[in-house]
Short mmCIF file of C-alpha atoms in Angstrom, two decimals:
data_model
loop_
_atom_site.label_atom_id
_atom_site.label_comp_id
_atom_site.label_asym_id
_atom_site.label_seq_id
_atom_site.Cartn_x
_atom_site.Cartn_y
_atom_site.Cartn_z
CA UNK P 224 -23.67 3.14 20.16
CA UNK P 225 -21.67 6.21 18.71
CA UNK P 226 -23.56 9.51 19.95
CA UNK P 227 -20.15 11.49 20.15
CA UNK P 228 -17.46 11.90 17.77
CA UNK P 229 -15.15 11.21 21.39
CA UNK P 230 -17.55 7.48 21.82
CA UNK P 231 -15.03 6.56 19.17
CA UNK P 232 -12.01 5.88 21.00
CA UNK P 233 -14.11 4.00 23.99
CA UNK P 234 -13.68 1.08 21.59
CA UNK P 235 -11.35 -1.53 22.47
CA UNK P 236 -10.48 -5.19 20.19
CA UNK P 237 -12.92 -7.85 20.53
CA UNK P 238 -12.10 -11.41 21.22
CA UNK P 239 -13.29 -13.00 18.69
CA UNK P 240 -13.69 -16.23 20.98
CA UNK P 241 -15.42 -14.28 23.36
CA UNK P 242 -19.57 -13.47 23.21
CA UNK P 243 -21.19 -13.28 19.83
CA UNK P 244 -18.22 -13.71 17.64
CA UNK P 245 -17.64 -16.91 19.64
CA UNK P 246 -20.57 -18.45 19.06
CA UNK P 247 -20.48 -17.53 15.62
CA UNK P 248 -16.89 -19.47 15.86
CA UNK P 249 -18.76 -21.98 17.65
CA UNK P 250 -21.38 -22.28 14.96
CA UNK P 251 -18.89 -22.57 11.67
CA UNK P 252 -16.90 -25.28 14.04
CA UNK P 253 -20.99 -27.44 14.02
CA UNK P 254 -21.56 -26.42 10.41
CA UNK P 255 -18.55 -27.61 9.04
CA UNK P 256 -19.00 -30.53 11.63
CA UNK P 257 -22.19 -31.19 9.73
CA UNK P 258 -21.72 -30.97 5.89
CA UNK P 259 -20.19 -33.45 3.66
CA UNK P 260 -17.18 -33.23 2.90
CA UNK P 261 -16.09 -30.82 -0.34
CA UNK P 262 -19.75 -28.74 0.79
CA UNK P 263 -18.29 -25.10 0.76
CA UNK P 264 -18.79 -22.96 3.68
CA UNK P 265 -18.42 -19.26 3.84
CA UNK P 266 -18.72 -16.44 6.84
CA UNK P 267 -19.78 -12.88 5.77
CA UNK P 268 -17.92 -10.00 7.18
CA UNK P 269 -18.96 -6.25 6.86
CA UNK P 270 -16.58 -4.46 5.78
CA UNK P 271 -15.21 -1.87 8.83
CA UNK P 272 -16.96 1.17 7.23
CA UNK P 273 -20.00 -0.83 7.12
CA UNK P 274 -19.50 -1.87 10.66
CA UNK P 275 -18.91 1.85 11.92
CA UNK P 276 -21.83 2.97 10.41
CA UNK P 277 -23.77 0.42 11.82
CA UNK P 278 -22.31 2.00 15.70
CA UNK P 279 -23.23 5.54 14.26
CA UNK P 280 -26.30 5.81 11.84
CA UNK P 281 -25.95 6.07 8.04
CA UNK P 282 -26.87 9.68 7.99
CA UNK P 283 -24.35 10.67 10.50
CA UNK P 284 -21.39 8.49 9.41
CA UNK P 285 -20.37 10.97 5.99
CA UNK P 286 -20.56 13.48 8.66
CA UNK P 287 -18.22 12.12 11.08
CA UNK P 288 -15.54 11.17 7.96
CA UNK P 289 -15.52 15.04 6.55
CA UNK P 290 -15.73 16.42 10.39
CA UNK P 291 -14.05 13.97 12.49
CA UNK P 292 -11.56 11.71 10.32
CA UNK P 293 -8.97 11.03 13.19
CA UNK P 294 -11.53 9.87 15.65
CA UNK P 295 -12.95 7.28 12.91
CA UNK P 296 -10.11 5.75 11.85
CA UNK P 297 -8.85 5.29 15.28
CA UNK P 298 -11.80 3.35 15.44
CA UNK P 299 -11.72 1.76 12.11
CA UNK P 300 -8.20 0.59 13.28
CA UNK P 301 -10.02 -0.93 16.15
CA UNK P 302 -12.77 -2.61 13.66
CA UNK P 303 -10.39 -3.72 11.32
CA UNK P 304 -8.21 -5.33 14.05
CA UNK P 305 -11.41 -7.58 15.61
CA UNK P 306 -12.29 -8.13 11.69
CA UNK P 307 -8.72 -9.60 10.81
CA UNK P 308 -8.79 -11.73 14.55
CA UNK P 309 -12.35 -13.20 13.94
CA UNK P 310 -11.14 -13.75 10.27
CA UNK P 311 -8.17 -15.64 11.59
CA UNK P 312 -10.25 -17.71 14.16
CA UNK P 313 -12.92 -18.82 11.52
CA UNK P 314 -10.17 -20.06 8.73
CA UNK P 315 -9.34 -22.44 12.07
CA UNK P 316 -13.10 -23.84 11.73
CA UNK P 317 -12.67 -24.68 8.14
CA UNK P 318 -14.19 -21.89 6.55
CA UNK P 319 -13.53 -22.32 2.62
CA UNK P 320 -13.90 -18.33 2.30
CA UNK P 321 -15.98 -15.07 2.97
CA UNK P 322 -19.04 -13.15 1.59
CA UNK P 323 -17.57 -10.12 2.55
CA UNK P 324 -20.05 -6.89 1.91
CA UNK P 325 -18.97 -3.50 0.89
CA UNK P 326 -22.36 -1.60 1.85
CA UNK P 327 -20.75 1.51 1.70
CA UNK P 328 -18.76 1.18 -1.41
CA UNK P 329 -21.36 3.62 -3.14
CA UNK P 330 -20.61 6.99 -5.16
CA UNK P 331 -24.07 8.16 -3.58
CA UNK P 332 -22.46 7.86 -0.25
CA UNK P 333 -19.08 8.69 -0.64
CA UNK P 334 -16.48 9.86 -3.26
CA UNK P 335 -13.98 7.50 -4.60
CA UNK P 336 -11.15 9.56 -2.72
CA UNK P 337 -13.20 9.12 0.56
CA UNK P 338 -13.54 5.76 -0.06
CA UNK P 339 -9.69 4.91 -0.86
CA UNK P 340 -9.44 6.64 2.42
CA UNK P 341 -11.82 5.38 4.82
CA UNK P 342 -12.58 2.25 3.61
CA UNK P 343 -10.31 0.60 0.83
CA UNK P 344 -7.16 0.16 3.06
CA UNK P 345 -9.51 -1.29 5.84
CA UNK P 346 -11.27 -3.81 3.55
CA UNK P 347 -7.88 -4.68 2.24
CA UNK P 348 -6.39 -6.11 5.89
CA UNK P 349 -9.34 -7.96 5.96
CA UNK P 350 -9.18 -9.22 3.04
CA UNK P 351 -5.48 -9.87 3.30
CA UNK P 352 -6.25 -12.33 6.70
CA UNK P 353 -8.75 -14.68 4.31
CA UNK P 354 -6.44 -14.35 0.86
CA UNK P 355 -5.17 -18.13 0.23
CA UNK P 356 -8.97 -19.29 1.22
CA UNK P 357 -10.01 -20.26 -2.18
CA UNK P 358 -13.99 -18.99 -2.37
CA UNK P 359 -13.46 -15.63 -0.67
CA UNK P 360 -16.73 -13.16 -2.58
CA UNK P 361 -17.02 -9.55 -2.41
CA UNK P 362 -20.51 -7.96 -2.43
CA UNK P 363 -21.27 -4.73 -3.52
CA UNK P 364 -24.29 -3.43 -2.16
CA UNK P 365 -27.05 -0.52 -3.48
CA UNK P 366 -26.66 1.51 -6.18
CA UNK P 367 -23.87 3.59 -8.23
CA UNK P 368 -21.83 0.78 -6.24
CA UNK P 369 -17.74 1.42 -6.94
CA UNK P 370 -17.81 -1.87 -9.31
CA UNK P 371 -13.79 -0.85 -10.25
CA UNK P 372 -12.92 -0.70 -6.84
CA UNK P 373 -14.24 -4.39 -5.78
CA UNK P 374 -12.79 -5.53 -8.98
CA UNK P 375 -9.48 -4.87 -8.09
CA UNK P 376 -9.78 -6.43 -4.14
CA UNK P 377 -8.53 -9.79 -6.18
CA UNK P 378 -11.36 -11.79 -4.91
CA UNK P 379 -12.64 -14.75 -7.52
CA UNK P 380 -16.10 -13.61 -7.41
CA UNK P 381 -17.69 -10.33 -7.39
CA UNK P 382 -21.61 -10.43 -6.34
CA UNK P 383 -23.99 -6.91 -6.65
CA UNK P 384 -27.33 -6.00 -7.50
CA UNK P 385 -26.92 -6.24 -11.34
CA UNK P 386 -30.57 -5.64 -12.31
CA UNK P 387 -30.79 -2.29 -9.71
CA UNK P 388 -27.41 -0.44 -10.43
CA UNK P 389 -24.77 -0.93 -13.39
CA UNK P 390 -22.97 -2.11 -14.48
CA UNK P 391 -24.88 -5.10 -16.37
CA UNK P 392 -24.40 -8.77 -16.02
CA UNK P 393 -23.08 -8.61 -19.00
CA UNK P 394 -20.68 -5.76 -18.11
CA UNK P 395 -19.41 -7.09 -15.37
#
């Protein structure tokens, strides 16, 4: 979707009861409909790096935060703000928490000062709008995954790929 460094600041906040994100709304309102009662139901979010890179590519994104860092988080602000709105709409639904997945939260990626940068203040507002729900999980996904930095987003649980990158079960 993102061929130009400029495609960034096309973006405009998504209703989140609008299109896909409303019939995702529509969807948790059936599931929850559904399930007996105490059943736990949680939405996964991407985090709004995650999401950007999805609009850009995952080689180009790295280059767009070293050469272009005003453009992205103009749109990360934009990401972040349908994020925390869709967030907001699903806790109506019933939603007991989120699987929400840090795929860029990787030193092979990005350095930890990128990351606090770019992502961490991003993922927090996100993670801010589902904070009192009481199953909220944060996944940290690939390898030489910043395991310190999801620790300290407060969520109860903390899911990764413990047998592909460290640290160990065990560890963690």
């Amino acid at each position: 979707v993102v061929e130009h460094p400029d495609d960034w600041a096309k973006m405009k906040p998504l209703d989140p009861r609008q299109g896909h994100l409303g019939r995702q709304l529509e969807a948790l309102g059936l599931i929850r409909a559904g399930l007996a009662a105490g059943t736990p139901l949680i939405q996964t979010i991407f985090s709004p790096l995650s999401q950007a890179r999805n609009l850009v590519g995952a080689a180009r994104l790295p280059v767009h935060v070293r050469q272009h860092p005003a453009e992205l988080k103009a749109a990360l602000e934009v990401i972040t703000e349908t994020s925390v709105r869709f967030v907001e709409s699903a806790r109506r639904t019933g939603i007991d928490g989120l699987f929400y997945a840090l795929q860029m939260a990787s030193t092979r990626t990005f350095s930890l000062a990128e990351y606090a940068e770019f992502g961490e203040p991003y993922d927090r507002r996100v993670l801010a709008a589902a904070g009192d729900l009481w199953l909220n999980l944060v996944h940290v996904h690939g390898e030489d995954v910043m395991f310190d930095l999801a620790a300290g987003y407060g969520a109860p649980i903390i899911n990764w790929h413990d047998a592909e990158t460290p640290p160990t079960l065990a560890e963690g």
